[in-house]
C-alpha positions as semicolon CSV with decimal commas, in nm:
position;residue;x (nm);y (nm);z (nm)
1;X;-0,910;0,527;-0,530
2;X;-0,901;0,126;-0,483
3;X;-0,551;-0,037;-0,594
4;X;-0,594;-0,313;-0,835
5;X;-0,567;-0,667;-0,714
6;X;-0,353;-0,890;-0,872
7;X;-0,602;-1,134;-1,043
8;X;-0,556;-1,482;-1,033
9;X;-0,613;-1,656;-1,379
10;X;-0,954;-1,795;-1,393
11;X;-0,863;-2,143;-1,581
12;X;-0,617;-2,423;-1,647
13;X;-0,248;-2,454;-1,488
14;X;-0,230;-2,116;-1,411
15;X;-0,492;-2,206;-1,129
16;X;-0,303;-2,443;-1,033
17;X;-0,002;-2,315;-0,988
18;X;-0,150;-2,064;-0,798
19;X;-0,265;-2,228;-0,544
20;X;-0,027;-2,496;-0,507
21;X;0,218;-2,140;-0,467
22;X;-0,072;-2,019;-0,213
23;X;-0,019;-2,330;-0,018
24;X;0,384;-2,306;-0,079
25;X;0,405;-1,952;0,073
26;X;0,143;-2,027;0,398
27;X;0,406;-2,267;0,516
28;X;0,687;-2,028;0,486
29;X;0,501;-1,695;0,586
30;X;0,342;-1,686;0,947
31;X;0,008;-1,683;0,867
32;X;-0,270;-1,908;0,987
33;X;-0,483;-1,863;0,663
34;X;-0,518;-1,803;0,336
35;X;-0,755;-1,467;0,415
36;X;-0,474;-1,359;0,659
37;X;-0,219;-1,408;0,358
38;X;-0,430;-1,206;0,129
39;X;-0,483;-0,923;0,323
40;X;-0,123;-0,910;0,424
41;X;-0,051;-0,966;0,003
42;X;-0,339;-0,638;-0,032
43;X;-0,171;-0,476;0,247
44;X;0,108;-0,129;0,186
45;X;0,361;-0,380;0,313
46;X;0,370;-0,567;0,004
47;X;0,179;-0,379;-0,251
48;X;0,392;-0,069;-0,228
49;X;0,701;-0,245;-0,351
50;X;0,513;-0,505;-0,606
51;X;0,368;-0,148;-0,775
52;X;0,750;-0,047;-0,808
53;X;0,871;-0,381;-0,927
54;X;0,588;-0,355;-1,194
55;X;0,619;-0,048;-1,284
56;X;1,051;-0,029;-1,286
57;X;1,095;-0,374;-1,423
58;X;0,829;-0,621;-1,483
59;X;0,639;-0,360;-1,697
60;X;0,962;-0,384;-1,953
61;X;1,039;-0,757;-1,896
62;X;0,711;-0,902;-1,867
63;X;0,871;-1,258;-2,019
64;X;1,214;-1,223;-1,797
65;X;1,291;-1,518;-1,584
66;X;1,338;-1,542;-1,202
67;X;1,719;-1,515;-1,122
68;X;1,827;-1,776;-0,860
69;X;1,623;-1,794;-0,547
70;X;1,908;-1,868;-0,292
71;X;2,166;-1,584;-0,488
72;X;1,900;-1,358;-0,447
73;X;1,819;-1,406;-0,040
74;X;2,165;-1,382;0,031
75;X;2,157;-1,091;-0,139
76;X;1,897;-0,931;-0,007
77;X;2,009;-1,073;0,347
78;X;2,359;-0,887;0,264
79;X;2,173;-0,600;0,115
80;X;1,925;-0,546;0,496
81;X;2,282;-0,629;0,718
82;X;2,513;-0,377;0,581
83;X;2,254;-0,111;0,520
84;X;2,311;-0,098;0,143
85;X;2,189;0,223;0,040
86;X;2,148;0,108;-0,310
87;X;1,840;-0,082;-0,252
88;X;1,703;0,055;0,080
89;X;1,661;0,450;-0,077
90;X;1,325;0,564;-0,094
91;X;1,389;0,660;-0,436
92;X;1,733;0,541;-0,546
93;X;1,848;0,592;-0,873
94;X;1,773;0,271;-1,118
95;X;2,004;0,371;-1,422
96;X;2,160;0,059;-1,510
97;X;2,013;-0,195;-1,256
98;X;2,003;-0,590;-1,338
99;X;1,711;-0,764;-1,340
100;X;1,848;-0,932;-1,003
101;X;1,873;-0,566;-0,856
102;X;1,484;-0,517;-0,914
103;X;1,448;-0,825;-0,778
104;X;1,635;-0,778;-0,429
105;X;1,475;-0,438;-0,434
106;X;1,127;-0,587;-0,409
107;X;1,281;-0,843;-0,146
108;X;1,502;-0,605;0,016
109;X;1,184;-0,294;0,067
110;X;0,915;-0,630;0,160
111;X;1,161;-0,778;0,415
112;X;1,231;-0,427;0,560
113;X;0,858;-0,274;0,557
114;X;0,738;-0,598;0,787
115;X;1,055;-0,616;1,005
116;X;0,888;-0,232;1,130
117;X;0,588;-0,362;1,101
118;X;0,689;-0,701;1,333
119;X;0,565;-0,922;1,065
120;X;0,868;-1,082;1,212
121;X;1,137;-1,001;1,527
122;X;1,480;-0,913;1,458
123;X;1,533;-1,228;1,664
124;X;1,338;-1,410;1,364
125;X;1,557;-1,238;1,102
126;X;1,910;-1,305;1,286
127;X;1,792;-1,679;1,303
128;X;1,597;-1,767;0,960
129;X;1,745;-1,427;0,727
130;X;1,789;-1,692;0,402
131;X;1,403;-1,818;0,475
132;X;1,270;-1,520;0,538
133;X;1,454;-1,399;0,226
134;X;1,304;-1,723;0,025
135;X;0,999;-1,708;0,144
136;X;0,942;-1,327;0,008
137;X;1,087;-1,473;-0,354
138;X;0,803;-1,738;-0,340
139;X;0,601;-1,438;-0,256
140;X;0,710;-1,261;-0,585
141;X;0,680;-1,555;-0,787
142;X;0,340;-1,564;-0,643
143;X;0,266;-1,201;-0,760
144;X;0,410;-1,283;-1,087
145;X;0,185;-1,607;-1,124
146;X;-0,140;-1,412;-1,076
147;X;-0,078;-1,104;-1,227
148;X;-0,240;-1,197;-1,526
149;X;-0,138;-1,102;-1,891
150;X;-0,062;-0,763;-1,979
151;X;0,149;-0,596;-1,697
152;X;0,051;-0,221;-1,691
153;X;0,348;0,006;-1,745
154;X;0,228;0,271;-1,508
155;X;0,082;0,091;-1,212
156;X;-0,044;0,315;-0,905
157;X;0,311;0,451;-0,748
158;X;0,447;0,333;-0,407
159;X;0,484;0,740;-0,271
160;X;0,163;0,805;-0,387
């Protein structure tokens, strides 16, 4: 079964924004091109954990704003260094988690997934952690931005 595609708003600022975001993120992500940056968007390295952020949080909180960008990559950065099991469980338990603990989830499970993949080196993340970090909020902001209205509250699941 094909996963749904986030759909980018056909009209107005929304477009916009959306591609002034596109440009945004292809300066911070190390792709050459847009196509490359869509398939790697469309890829399980992102999808898996935008389809749990959906589902766990955004689904809920459709209106919620974006916590701090550089609280949250330090965070996350903090979260990937000491291991935290809290947000790098395959399933952990979400009783009670902030809206910033969705959100370092879906940076924390992103940054991890393409460190195995070699999206970047572990020399990359020693060096540029707090970019890296950023640049995968820009990328959520991004998903948020096209999404379009009406959130479903039981997207596809990331284990299956």
């Amino acid at each position: 079964m094909p996963m749904p595609q986030p759909q980018i708003l056909p009209q107005g600022p929304s477009l916009r924004l959306s591609t002034q975001h596109e440009r945004l993120i292809l300066e911070l992500l190390p792709f050459k091109d847009v196509v490359q940056f869509h398939e790697w968007l469309n890829s399980i390295y992102v999808r898996g954990s935008w389809y749990e952020f959906s589902r766990d949080f955004l689904s809920r909180n459709p209106l919620a704003p974006e916590p701090d960008k550089a609280k949250l990559a330090q965070q996350a950065k903090d979260a990937i260094n000491s291991r935290n099991q809290k947000y790098l469980m395959y399933h952990p338990e979400k009783d009670n988690w902030t809206s910033e603990d969705h959100h370092i989830r879906f940076l924390v499970t992103v940054i991890s997934d393409n460190l195995l993949k070699g999206l970047w080196s572990e020399s990359d993340w020693k060096k540029r952690n707090i970019d890296i970090a950023k640049s995968c909020y820009e990328v959520l902001s991004f998903l948020r931005a096209t999404a379009g209205p009406g959130v479903s509250d039981n997207p596809p699941r990331y284990d299956g």
